[in-house]
Short mmCIF file of N, CA and C in Angstrom, two decimals:
data_model
loop_
_atom_site.label_atom_id
_atom_site.label_comp_id
_atom_site.label_asym_id
_atom_site.label_seq_id
_atom_site.Cartn_x
_atom_site.Cartn_y
_atom_site.Cartn_z
N UNK A 1 72.38 -18.82 0.04
CA UNK A 1 70.99 -19.11 -0.20
C UNK A 1 69.93 -18.13 0.31
N UNK A 2 68.86 -17.93 -0.47
CA UNK A 2 67.93 -17.03 0.08
C UNK A 2 66.99 -17.68 1.13
N UNK A 3 66.48 -16.84 2.02
CA UNK A 3 65.58 -17.30 3.02
C UNK A 3 64.14 -16.93 2.68
N UNK A 4 63.92 -16.62 1.50
CA UNK A 4 62.52 -16.18 1.07
C UNK A 4 62.25 -16.67 -0.21
N UNK A 5 62.48 -17.92 -0.56
CA UNK A 5 62.16 -18.46 -1.85
C UNK A 5 60.78 -18.85 -1.77
N UNK A 6 60.27 -19.40 -2.94
CA UNK A 6 58.82 -19.89 -3.04
C UNK A 6 58.54 -20.94 -2.06
N UNK A 7 59.48 -21.94 -1.91
CA UNK A 7 59.32 -23.08 -1.01
C UNK A 7 59.34 -22.61 0.46
N UNK A 8 60.20 -21.57 0.76
CA UNK A 8 60.12 -20.95 2.11
C UNK A 8 58.76 -20.48 2.40
N UNK A 9 58.26 -19.69 1.40
CA UNK A 9 57.03 -19.12 1.67
C UNK A 9 55.77 -20.24 1.78
N UNK A 10 56.02 -21.27 1.13
CA UNK A 10 55.03 -22.38 1.28
C UNK A 10 54.95 -23.05 2.73
N UNK A 11 56.23 -23.21 3.32
CA UNK A 11 56.34 -23.88 4.57
C UNK A 11 56.24 -22.88 5.75
N UNK A 12 56.35 -21.66 5.54
CA UNK A 12 56.16 -20.61 6.61
C UNK A 12 54.98 -20.67 7.41
N UNK A 13 53.87 -20.81 6.95
CA UNK A 13 52.61 -20.91 7.83
C UNK A 13 52.60 -22.18 8.75
N UNK A 14 53.10 -23.34 8.15
CA UNK A 14 53.19 -24.49 9.00
C UNK A 14 54.26 -24.44 10.16
N UNK A 15 55.31 -23.69 9.72
CA UNK A 15 56.49 -23.48 10.68
C UNK A 15 55.93 -22.57 11.85
N UNK A 16 55.15 -21.64 11.54
CA UNK A 16 54.51 -20.71 12.65
C UNK A 16 53.73 -21.52 13.64
N UNK A 17 52.97 -22.57 13.03
CA UNK A 17 52.12 -23.40 13.93
C UNK A 17 53.04 -24.22 14.87
N UNK A 18 54.19 -24.85 14.32
CA UNK A 18 55.01 -25.74 15.09
C UNK A 18 56.05 -24.99 15.99
N UNK A 19 56.28 -23.72 15.68
CA UNK A 19 57.31 -22.99 16.45
C UNK A 19 57.12 -23.03 18.06
N UNK A 20 55.94 -22.81 18.46
CA UNK A 20 55.78 -22.82 20.00
C UNK A 20 55.66 -24.24 20.60
N UNK A 21 55.78 -25.25 19.89
CA UNK A 21 55.62 -26.62 20.39
C UNK A 21 56.79 -27.23 21.03
N UNK A 22 57.90 -26.63 20.83
CA UNK A 22 59.20 -27.32 21.32
C UNK A 22 59.88 -28.13 20.34
N UNK A 23 59.35 -28.24 19.14
CA UNK A 23 59.99 -29.00 18.09
C UNK A 23 61.23 -28.12 17.64
N UNK A 24 62.43 -28.66 17.50
CA UNK A 24 63.66 -27.84 17.24
C UNK A 24 63.92 -27.99 15.79
N UNK A 25 64.76 -27.10 15.25
CA UNK A 25 65.17 -27.23 13.82
C UNK A 25 65.94 -28.53 13.66
N UNK A 26 66.74 -28.98 14.61
CA UNK A 26 67.38 -30.23 14.38
C UNK A 26 66.42 -31.42 14.33
N UNK A 27 65.28 -31.35 14.98
CA UNK A 27 64.22 -32.37 14.79
C UNK A 27 63.73 -32.43 13.33
N UNK A 28 63.52 -31.25 12.78
CA UNK A 28 63.07 -31.13 11.35
C UNK A 28 64.12 -31.55 10.51
N UNK A 29 65.30 -31.22 10.72
CA UNK A 29 66.48 -31.65 9.87
C UNK A 29 66.53 -33.16 9.87
N UNK A 30 66.33 -33.78 10.95
CA UNK A 30 66.52 -35.29 11.08
C UNK A 30 65.34 -35.84 10.32
N UNK A 31 64.08 -35.34 10.42
CA UNK A 31 62.97 -35.78 9.56
C UNK A 31 63.26 -35.57 8.15
N UNK A 32 63.92 -34.56 7.80
CA UNK A 32 64.37 -34.36 6.41
C UNK A 32 65.19 -35.56 5.90
N UNK A 33 66.29 -35.84 6.74
CA UNK A 33 67.12 -36.84 6.41
C UNK A 33 66.44 -38.34 6.31
N UNK A 34 65.50 -38.50 7.26
CA UNK A 34 64.76 -39.76 7.28
C UNK A 34 63.91 -39.86 5.95
N UNK A 35 63.13 -38.78 5.64
CA UNK A 35 62.30 -38.75 4.45
C UNK A 35 63.13 -38.82 3.16
N UNK A 36 64.31 -38.20 3.19
CA UNK A 36 65.21 -38.26 1.99
C UNK A 36 65.70 -39.61 1.78
N UNK A 37 66.00 -40.37 2.89
CA UNK A 37 66.51 -41.85 2.71
C UNK A 37 65.25 -42.69 2.29
N UNK A 38 64.12 -42.35 2.83
CA UNK A 38 62.91 -43.22 2.46
C UNK A 38 62.60 -42.95 0.95
N UNK A 39 62.69 -41.77 0.50
CA UNK A 39 62.48 -41.44 -0.98
C UNK A 39 63.53 -42.31 -1.76
N UNK A 40 64.72 -42.33 -1.39
CA UNK A 40 65.77 -43.01 -2.18
C UNK A 40 65.47 -44.43 -2.19
N UNK A 41 65.12 -44.96 -1.10
CA UNK A 41 64.78 -46.43 -1.12
C UNK A 41 63.60 -46.70 -1.98
N UNK A 42 62.59 -45.90 -1.96
CA UNK A 42 61.40 -46.08 -2.82
C UNK A 42 61.85 -45.97 -4.24
N UNK A 43 62.73 -45.01 -4.60
CA UNK A 43 63.24 -44.90 -6.00
C UNK A 43 63.89 -46.15 -6.40
N UNK A 44 64.79 -46.66 -5.44
CA UNK A 44 65.63 -47.80 -5.82
C UNK A 44 64.81 -49.12 -6.02
N UNK A 45 63.60 -49.28 -5.41
CA UNK A 45 62.91 -50.41 -5.47
C UNK A 45 62.46 -50.56 -7.00
N UNK A 46 62.20 -49.44 -7.59
CA UNK A 46 61.82 -49.47 -9.10
C UNK A 46 60.37 -49.86 -9.37
N UNK A 47 60.09 -50.19 -10.63
CA UNK A 47 58.82 -50.37 -10.99
C UNK A 47 58.01 -49.14 -11.34
N UNK A 48 56.75 -49.17 -11.03
CA UNK A 48 55.95 -47.91 -11.35
C UNK A 48 55.47 -47.27 -10.11
N UNK A 49 54.92 -48.11 -9.17
CA UNK A 49 54.38 -47.60 -7.95
C UNK A 49 55.38 -47.00 -6.93
N UNK A 50 56.51 -47.73 -6.73
CA UNK A 50 57.41 -47.21 -5.64
C UNK A 50 58.09 -46.05 -6.04
N UNK A 51 58.59 -45.76 -7.29
CA UNK A 51 59.09 -44.44 -7.60
C UNK A 51 58.12 -43.35 -7.54
N UNK A 52 56.90 -43.50 -7.80
CA UNK A 52 55.86 -42.53 -7.64
C UNK A 52 55.67 -42.11 -6.24
N UNK A 53 55.66 -43.12 -5.41
CA UNK A 53 55.65 -42.92 -3.87
C UNK A 53 56.84 -42.16 -3.48
N UNK A 54 58.09 -42.53 -3.96
CA UNK A 54 59.36 -41.92 -3.66
C UNK A 54 59.26 -40.43 -4.03
N UNK A 55 58.70 -40.10 -5.12
CA UNK A 55 58.49 -38.80 -5.66
C UNK A 55 57.77 -37.96 -4.66
N UNK A 56 56.64 -38.44 -4.16
CA UNK A 56 55.88 -37.77 -3.07
C UNK A 56 56.71 -37.56 -1.81
N UNK A 57 57.31 -38.52 -1.33
CA UNK A 57 58.17 -38.44 -0.20
C UNK A 57 59.27 -37.40 -0.35
N UNK A 58 59.84 -37.37 -1.59
CA UNK A 58 60.96 -36.49 -1.89
C UNK A 58 60.48 -34.94 -1.84
N UNK A 59 59.17 -34.85 -2.32
CA UNK A 59 58.63 -33.36 -2.20
C UNK A 59 58.55 -32.98 -0.73
N UNK A 60 58.06 -33.97 0.13
CA UNK A 60 57.99 -33.71 1.58
C UNK A 60 59.35 -33.38 2.04
N UNK A 61 60.29 -34.12 1.76
CA UNK A 61 61.65 -34.03 2.21
C UNK A 61 62.25 -32.54 1.74
N UNK A 62 61.82 -32.11 0.59
CA UNK A 62 62.30 -30.81 0.19
C UNK A 62 61.64 -29.72 0.99
N UNK A 63 60.41 -29.87 1.31
CA UNK A 63 59.65 -28.96 2.17
C UNK A 63 60.25 -28.90 3.47
N UNK A 64 60.64 -30.14 4.12
CA UNK A 64 61.35 -30.08 5.41
C UNK A 64 62.76 -29.44 5.25
N UNK A 65 63.36 -29.50 4.14
CA UNK A 65 64.62 -28.87 3.97
C UNK A 65 64.55 -27.34 4.19
N UNK A 66 63.52 -26.77 3.79
CA UNK A 66 63.24 -25.34 3.96
C UNK A 66 62.72 -25.07 5.29
N UNK A 67 62.02 -25.89 5.87
CA UNK A 67 61.34 -25.77 7.23
C UNK A 67 62.34 -25.59 8.37
N UNK A 68 63.37 -26.44 8.19
CA UNK A 68 64.26 -26.39 9.37
C UNK A 68 65.02 -25.10 9.53
N UNK A 69 65.38 -24.51 8.44
CA UNK A 69 66.02 -23.10 8.59
C UNK A 69 65.03 -22.06 8.92
N UNK A 70 63.76 -22.14 8.37
CA UNK A 70 62.72 -21.20 8.66
C UNK A 70 62.40 -21.38 10.15
N UNK A 71 62.33 -22.49 10.74
CA UNK A 71 62.04 -22.64 12.19
C UNK A 71 63.24 -22.08 13.03
N UNK A 72 64.50 -22.31 12.60
CA UNK A 72 65.63 -21.73 13.29
C UNK A 72 65.52 -20.20 13.33
N UNK A 73 65.15 -19.67 12.20
CA UNK A 73 65.03 -18.19 12.10
C UNK A 73 63.87 -17.66 13.10
N UNK A 74 62.72 -18.34 12.91
CA UNK A 74 61.59 -17.88 13.73
C UNK A 74 61.76 -17.99 15.14
N UNK A 75 62.47 -19.03 15.53
CA UNK A 75 62.72 -19.27 17.01
C UNK A 75 63.96 -18.88 17.64
N UNK A 76 64.84 -18.29 16.84
CA UNK A 76 66.14 -17.76 17.27
C UNK A 76 67.05 -18.92 17.67
N UNK A 77 66.93 -20.19 17.09
CA UNK A 77 67.65 -21.31 17.34
C UNK A 77 68.79 -21.64 16.34
N UNK A 78 69.15 -20.58 15.63
CA UNK A 78 70.19 -20.86 14.58
C UNK A 78 71.51 -21.16 15.30
N UNK A 79 72.29 -21.93 14.75
CA UNK A 79 73.64 -22.35 15.28
C UNK A 79 74.55 -22.86 14.26
N UNK A 80 75.92 -22.71 14.40
CA UNK A 80 76.76 -23.30 13.37
C UNK A 80 76.56 -24.83 13.25
N UNK A 81 76.37 -25.46 14.43
CA UNK A 81 76.34 -27.00 14.41
C UNK A 81 75.02 -27.36 13.66
N UNK A 82 73.85 -26.59 13.85
CA UNK A 82 72.56 -26.84 13.15
C UNK A 82 72.76 -26.58 11.73
N UNK A 83 73.51 -25.57 11.35
CA UNK A 83 73.64 -25.18 9.99
C UNK A 83 74.37 -26.36 9.23
N UNK A 84 75.49 -26.87 9.83
CA UNK A 84 76.24 -28.00 9.18
C UNK A 84 75.39 -29.12 9.11
N UNK A 85 74.59 -29.47 10.19
CA UNK A 85 73.76 -30.69 10.10
C UNK A 85 72.80 -30.53 8.96
N UNK A 86 72.22 -29.41 8.84
CA UNK A 86 71.27 -29.21 7.74
C UNK A 86 71.95 -29.39 6.34
N UNK A 87 73.09 -28.72 6.14
CA UNK A 87 73.84 -28.88 4.94
C UNK A 87 74.20 -30.38 4.63
N UNK A 88 74.73 -31.04 5.64
CA UNK A 88 75.04 -32.51 5.41
C UNK A 88 73.90 -33.30 5.09
N UNK A 89 72.73 -33.14 5.73
CA UNK A 89 71.48 -33.80 5.57
C UNK A 89 71.00 -33.49 4.15
N UNK A 90 71.05 -32.31 3.84
CA UNK A 90 70.55 -31.92 2.47
C UNK A 90 71.36 -32.67 1.36
N UNK A 91 72.63 -32.51 1.53
CA UNK A 91 73.51 -33.21 0.55
C UNK A 91 73.26 -34.68 0.56
N UNK A 92 73.26 -35.34 1.66
CA UNK A 92 73.05 -36.77 1.76
C UNK A 92 71.70 -37.25 1.09
N UNK A 93 70.60 -36.36 1.43
CA UNK A 93 69.36 -36.65 0.74
C UNK A 93 69.34 -36.68 -0.68
N UNK A 94 69.98 -35.54 -1.23
CA UNK A 94 69.85 -35.37 -2.59
C UNK A 94 70.84 -36.39 -3.34
N UNK A 95 71.98 -36.76 -2.79
CA UNK A 95 72.92 -37.81 -3.36
C UNK A 95 72.18 -39.08 -3.30
N UNK A 96 71.56 -39.47 -2.17
CA UNK A 96 70.82 -40.74 -2.13
C UNK A 96 69.66 -40.87 -3.12
N UNK A 97 68.97 -39.74 -3.34
CA UNK A 97 67.96 -39.80 -4.32
C UNK A 97 68.41 -40.08 -5.73
N UNK A 98 69.49 -39.43 -6.09
CA UNK A 98 70.12 -39.79 -7.37
C UNK A 98 70.52 -41.17 -7.58
N UNK A 99 71.19 -41.63 -6.58
CA UNK A 99 71.66 -43.11 -6.57
C UNK A 99 70.39 -44.04 -6.52
N UNK A 100 69.38 -43.69 -5.74
CA UNK A 100 68.18 -44.44 -5.69
C UNK A 100 67.49 -44.63 -7.07
N UNK A 101 67.40 -43.42 -7.67
CA UNK A 101 66.73 -43.46 -8.99
C UNK A 101 67.54 -44.22 -10.05
N UNK A 102 68.85 -44.10 -9.99
CA UNK A 102 69.74 -44.95 -10.80
C UNK A 102 69.56 -46.38 -10.61
N UNK A 103 69.51 -46.89 -9.36
CA UNK A 103 69.35 -48.24 -9.01
C UNK A 103 67.95 -48.68 -9.53
N UNK A 104 66.91 -47.85 -9.36
CA UNK A 104 65.59 -48.20 -9.79
C UNK A 104 65.48 -48.42 -11.30
N UNK A 105 66.34 -47.70 -12.03
CA UNK A 105 66.44 -47.76 -13.51
C UNK A 105 67.13 -48.92 -14.04
N UNK A 106 67.65 -49.88 -13.19
CA UNK A 106 68.44 -51.00 -13.52
C UNK A 106 67.72 -51.88 -14.55
N UNK A 107 66.40 -52.02 -14.34
CA UNK A 107 65.62 -52.88 -15.29
C UNK A 107 65.55 -52.22 -16.69
N UNK A 108 65.73 -50.87 -16.73
CA UNK A 108 65.61 -50.31 -18.04
C UNK A 108 66.99 -50.08 -18.69
N UNK A 109 67.93 -49.66 -17.86
CA UNK A 109 69.29 -49.27 -18.35
C UNK A 109 70.42 -50.30 -18.06
N UNK A 110 70.00 -51.37 -17.37
CA UNK A 110 71.00 -52.41 -16.93
C UNK A 110 72.03 -51.63 -15.92
N UNK A 111 73.21 -52.05 -16.06
CA UNK A 111 74.23 -51.58 -15.02
C UNK A 111 74.42 -50.14 -15.17
N UNK A 112 74.09 -49.51 -16.33
CA UNK A 112 74.24 -48.04 -16.55
C UNK A 112 73.22 -47.27 -15.68
N UNK A 113 72.18 -47.83 -15.30
CA UNK A 113 71.34 -47.04 -14.25
C UNK A 113 72.02 -46.74 -13.05
N UNK A 114 72.48 -47.71 -12.20
CA UNK A 114 73.11 -47.43 -11.01
C UNK A 114 74.52 -46.61 -11.26
N UNK A 115 75.22 -46.77 -12.40
CA UNK A 115 76.47 -45.98 -12.68
C UNK A 115 76.03 -44.59 -12.75
N UNK A 116 74.96 -44.33 -13.69
CA UNK A 116 74.56 -42.86 -13.89
C UNK A 116 74.06 -42.34 -12.55
N UNK A 117 73.40 -43.07 -11.68
CA UNK A 117 72.92 -42.53 -10.35
C UNK A 117 74.10 -42.20 -9.50
N UNK A 118 75.17 -43.05 -9.52
CA UNK A 118 76.34 -42.76 -8.69
C UNK A 118 77.02 -41.50 -9.13
N UNK A 119 77.18 -41.37 -10.48
CA UNK A 119 77.82 -40.19 -11.10
C UNK A 119 77.18 -38.90 -10.80
N UNK A 120 75.76 -38.99 -10.97
CA UNK A 120 74.90 -37.80 -10.68
C UNK A 120 75.09 -37.50 -9.16
N UNK A 121 75.08 -38.45 -8.29
CA UNK A 121 75.10 -38.24 -6.86
C UNK A 121 76.45 -37.71 -6.55
N UNK A 122 77.51 -38.23 -7.13
CA UNK A 122 78.89 -37.73 -6.81
C UNK A 122 79.02 -36.26 -7.18
N UNK A 123 78.46 -36.02 -8.37
CA UNK A 123 78.42 -34.57 -8.85
C UNK A 123 77.72 -33.67 -7.88
N UNK A 124 76.55 -34.03 -7.30
CA UNK A 124 75.75 -33.24 -6.38
C UNK A 124 76.72 -33.10 -5.09
N UNK A 125 77.34 -34.22 -4.58
CA UNK A 125 78.22 -34.16 -3.45
C UNK A 125 79.32 -33.27 -3.65
N UNK A 126 80.04 -33.26 -4.82
CA UNK A 126 81.13 -32.41 -5.06
C UNK A 126 80.60 -30.97 -5.13
N UNK A 127 79.56 -30.65 -5.68
CA UNK A 127 79.05 -29.23 -5.65
C UNK A 127 78.77 -28.79 -4.26
N UNK A 128 78.13 -29.53 -3.41
CA UNK A 128 77.88 -29.22 -2.06
C UNK A 128 79.18 -28.89 -1.35
N UNK A 129 80.18 -29.69 -1.57
CA UNK A 129 81.39 -29.55 -0.89
C UNK A 129 82.17 -28.27 -1.31
N UNK A 130 82.05 -28.04 -2.68
CA UNK A 130 82.76 -26.81 -3.13
C UNK A 130 81.99 -25.44 -2.73
N UNK A 131 80.66 -25.57 -2.66
CA UNK A 131 79.84 -24.35 -2.27
C UNK A 131 79.95 -24.16 -0.82
N UNK A 132 79.76 -25.16 0.05
CA UNK A 132 79.72 -25.01 1.51
C UNK A 132 80.89 -25.36 2.25
N UNK A 133 81.75 -26.32 1.75
CA UNK A 133 82.91 -26.69 2.56
C UNK A 133 84.08 -25.84 2.08
N UNK A 134 84.20 -25.58 0.84
CA UNK A 134 85.35 -24.75 0.30
C UNK A 134 84.97 -23.29 0.05
N UNK A 135 83.73 -22.99 0.01
CA UNK A 135 83.16 -21.73 -0.17
C UNK A 135 83.61 -21.10 -1.51
N UNK A 136 83.63 -21.86 -2.55
CA UNK A 136 84.16 -21.43 -3.82
C UNK A 136 83.23 -20.39 -4.48
N UNK A 137 81.95 -20.42 -4.06
CA UNK A 137 80.99 -19.53 -4.67
C UNK A 137 79.91 -19.32 -3.59
N UNK A 138 79.11 -18.35 -3.79
CA UNK A 138 77.94 -18.04 -3.02
C UNK A 138 76.67 -18.36 -3.81
N UNK A 139 75.97 -19.48 -3.46
CA UNK A 139 74.84 -19.70 -4.30
C UNK A 139 73.81 -18.62 -4.12
N UNK A 140 73.25 -18.07 -5.13
CA UNK A 140 72.19 -17.08 -5.12
C UNK A 140 70.98 -17.49 -5.77
N UNK A 141 69.82 -16.94 -5.30
CA UNK A 141 68.56 -17.19 -5.93
C UNK A 141 68.39 -16.25 -7.12
N UNK A 142 67.37 -16.68 -7.87
CA UNK A 142 66.95 -15.75 -9.03
C UNK A 142 65.65 -15.07 -8.65
N UNK A 143 65.49 -13.81 -8.67
CA UNK A 143 64.16 -13.18 -8.45
C UNK A 143 63.51 -13.04 -9.86
N UNK A 144 62.59 -13.74 -10.03
CA UNK A 144 61.95 -13.63 -11.42
C UNK A 144 60.86 -12.56 -11.41
N UNK A 145 60.30 -12.22 -10.28
CA UNK A 145 59.48 -11.08 -10.05
C UNK A 145 59.51 -10.70 -8.65
N UNK A 146 59.04 -9.52 -8.21
CA UNK A 146 59.13 -9.23 -6.87
C UNK A 146 58.57 -10.30 -5.94
N UNK A 147 59.29 -10.83 -5.07
CA UNK A 147 58.74 -11.88 -4.21
C UNK A 147 58.94 -13.30 -4.62
N UNK A 148 59.29 -13.48 -5.95
CA UNK A 148 59.24 -14.82 -6.52
C UNK A 148 60.81 -15.18 -6.78
N UNK A 149 61.32 -15.81 -5.67
CA UNK A 149 62.80 -16.11 -5.72
C UNK A 149 62.92 -17.69 -5.74
N UNK A 150 63.88 -18.12 -6.67
CA UNK A 150 64.13 -19.56 -6.74
C UNK A 150 65.69 -19.72 -6.55
N UNK A 151 65.98 -20.64 -5.65
CA UNK A 151 67.37 -20.96 -5.49
C UNK A 151 67.76 -22.11 -6.32
N UNK A 152 69.06 -22.25 -6.62
CA UNK A 152 69.45 -23.38 -7.64
C UNK A 152 68.96 -24.72 -7.18
N UNK A 153 69.06 -24.94 -5.84
CA UNK A 153 68.53 -26.32 -5.31
C UNK A 153 67.05 -26.50 -5.43
N UNK A 154 66.31 -25.40 -5.56
CA UNK A 154 64.81 -25.54 -5.79
C UNK A 154 64.54 -26.28 -7.06
N UNK A 155 65.56 -26.37 -7.94
CA UNK A 155 65.36 -27.09 -9.32
C UNK A 155 65.13 -28.56 -9.02
N UNK A 156 65.55 -29.06 -7.74
CA UNK A 156 65.34 -30.47 -7.44
C UNK A 156 63.94 -30.86 -7.31
N UNK A 157 62.97 -29.83 -7.29
CA UNK A 157 61.57 -30.17 -7.26
C UNK A 157 61.13 -30.82 -8.59
N UNK A 158 61.94 -30.64 -9.61
CA UNK A 158 61.68 -31.28 -10.86
C UNK A 158 61.86 -32.82 -10.87
N UNK A 159 62.74 -33.24 -9.94
CA UNK A 159 63.07 -34.73 -9.88
C UNK A 159 61.80 -35.50 -9.73
N UNK A 160 60.89 -35.34 -8.82
CA UNK A 160 59.60 -35.97 -8.77
C UNK A 160 58.90 -36.01 -10.04
N UNK A 161 58.79 -34.78 -10.61
CA UNK A 161 58.04 -34.56 -11.81
C UNK A 161 58.50 -35.40 -12.97
N UNK A 162 59.93 -35.58 -13.16
CA UNK A 162 60.43 -36.47 -14.13
C UNK A 162 60.04 -37.86 -13.77
N UNK A 163 60.18 -38.32 -12.55
CA UNK A 163 59.73 -39.67 -12.13
C UNK A 163 58.29 -39.90 -12.49
N UNK A 164 57.37 -38.97 -11.96
CA UNK A 164 55.96 -39.21 -12.25
C UNK A 164 55.59 -39.18 -13.70
N UNK A 165 56.31 -38.53 -14.60
CA UNK A 165 56.00 -38.46 -16.02
C UNK A 165 56.68 -39.52 -16.78
N UNK A 166 57.41 -40.27 -16.16
CA UNK A 166 58.10 -41.41 -16.95
C UNK A 166 59.37 -40.98 -17.67
N UNK A 167 59.90 -39.80 -17.20
CA UNK A 167 61.14 -39.33 -17.94
C UNK A 167 62.29 -39.33 -17.08
N UNK A 168 62.36 -40.25 -16.16
CA UNK A 168 63.50 -40.39 -15.28
C UNK A 168 64.82 -40.74 -16.00
N UNK A 169 64.67 -41.55 -17.05
CA UNK A 169 65.95 -41.92 -17.83
C UNK A 169 66.73 -40.68 -18.36
N UNK A 170 66.02 -39.77 -19.12
CA UNK A 170 66.75 -38.52 -19.61
C UNK A 170 67.18 -37.68 -18.44
N UNK A 171 66.41 -37.67 -17.32
CA UNK A 171 66.76 -36.78 -16.19
C UNK A 171 68.02 -37.34 -15.58
N UNK A 172 68.11 -38.66 -15.31
CA UNK A 172 69.35 -39.20 -14.68
C UNK A 172 70.59 -39.02 -15.59
N UNK A 173 70.45 -39.23 -16.89
CA UNK A 173 71.48 -38.99 -17.90
C UNK A 173 71.98 -37.50 -17.77
N UNK A 174 71.02 -36.62 -17.82
CA UNK A 174 71.36 -35.27 -17.78
C UNK A 174 72.00 -34.88 -16.56
N UNK A 175 71.58 -35.41 -15.30
CA UNK A 175 72.17 -35.14 -14.14
C UNK A 175 73.59 -35.70 -14.06
N UNK A 176 73.74 -36.93 -14.52
CA UNK A 176 75.08 -37.46 -14.58
C UNK A 176 76.09 -36.72 -15.48
N UNK A 177 75.60 -35.97 -16.37
CA UNK A 177 76.38 -35.19 -17.24
C UNK A 177 76.61 -33.75 -16.63
N UNK A 178 75.51 -33.06 -16.20
CA UNK A 178 75.62 -31.67 -15.88
C UNK A 178 76.27 -31.54 -14.46
N UNK A 179 75.90 -32.31 -13.42
CA UNK A 179 76.49 -32.09 -12.12
C UNK A 179 77.98 -32.28 -12.08
N UNK A 180 78.61 -33.28 -12.67
CA UNK A 180 80.02 -33.28 -12.66
C UNK A 180 80.71 -32.17 -13.44
N UNK A 181 80.08 -31.81 -14.56
CA UNK A 181 80.68 -30.62 -15.41
C UNK A 181 80.43 -29.36 -14.59
N UNK A 182 79.37 -29.12 -13.84
CA UNK A 182 79.28 -28.03 -12.98
C UNK A 182 80.32 -27.96 -11.92
N UNK A 183 80.49 -29.15 -11.36
CA UNK A 183 81.58 -29.21 -10.21
C UNK A 183 82.88 -28.86 -10.87
N UNK A 184 83.20 -29.43 -12.00
CA UNK A 184 84.60 -29.18 -12.59
C UNK A 184 84.63 -27.77 -12.87
N UNK A 185 83.64 -27.10 -13.50
CA UNK A 185 83.70 -25.70 -13.86
C UNK A 185 83.79 -24.78 -12.57
N UNK A 186 83.10 -25.18 -11.48
CA UNK A 186 83.22 -24.45 -10.27
C UNK A 186 84.69 -24.49 -9.63
N UNK A 187 85.15 -25.78 -9.71
CA UNK A 187 86.54 -26.11 -9.24
C UNK A 187 87.59 -25.22 -10.04
N UNK A 188 87.45 -25.17 -11.33
CA UNK A 188 88.35 -24.36 -12.17
C UNK A 188 88.23 -22.88 -11.83
N UNK A 189 86.98 -22.48 -11.59
CA UNK A 189 86.77 -20.97 -11.24
C UNK A 189 87.57 -20.74 -9.99
N UNK A 190 87.33 -21.60 -8.89
CA UNK A 190 87.94 -21.40 -7.66
C UNK A 190 89.55 -21.44 -7.78
N UNK A 191 90.00 -22.34 -8.54
CA UNK A 191 91.47 -22.45 -8.75
C UNK A 191 91.94 -21.21 -9.49
N UNK A 192 91.30 -20.80 -10.45
CA UNK A 192 91.83 -19.40 -11.06
C UNK A 192 91.73 -18.21 -10.11
N UNK A 193 90.69 -18.22 -9.28
CA UNK A 193 90.54 -17.09 -8.32
C UNK A 193 91.73 -17.10 -7.25
N UNK A 194 92.18 -18.29 -6.91
CA UNK A 194 93.27 -18.40 -5.94
C UNK A 194 94.61 -18.09 -6.59
N UNK A 195 94.72 -18.40 -7.84
CA UNK A 195 95.97 -17.97 -8.62
C UNK A 195 96.11 -16.51 -8.90
N UNK A 196 94.93 -15.90 -9.04
CA UNK A 196 94.94 -14.40 -9.33
C UNK A 196 95.40 -13.61 -8.20
#
C-alpha cells in the first residue's frame, strides 16, 4: 500500500499536530477499531438517521486508518506488532461495516440483507487474509496524476456515499458478488504461481 494517497495527505496535517503529544500509533489504531465498530452498529440499527450517522463515523474511521500509519512513520514508532494490529483492525472494521449494513437492510431485503452483508464481509476478510496473511499479491495504488494516488481500499470511501444516497441495496449486492469473486480470483492466481 502507498503511504502517500489522497487520504494520507488529508490526515497528514492533523498527525503533525498530535505527533509530539505522546499519542501512539496503537492509540490511533484502537480508536479506528472503536469507530469502525460504532459505524457498524449504527448501520445495523437501520432506518434513515442511524445509517447516515454510521456513514459519518465510517469516514472518520477511514481517516484514522491512514492516520495510525502516518503517525508511526512521522514518529519512528513503526513495528511489526503495530503493523499487524493495524491490518487486523482495518479488516475487522471493514467486515463489520458490511455486516452492519446488511443487518440494517433487513427491513428492505428480509433475511437476504444480513446474508448479503455476511457474504460481503467474508469476501473482504478473505481478501485481507490473502493479501496480508498469505502475501498472494502486493496491493498497489493507482497514480491518476502526479501526487494523486488511490489505493484499492480507498474505494471504501464510497460506502458512506451509497448509504447517504439511499443506494445501499445495490452496493451490498455488488459487494457480496465482487469481493468473493475477487478472493477466488486472487486465490487461483496464487495457486497457479505456486504450481509454476
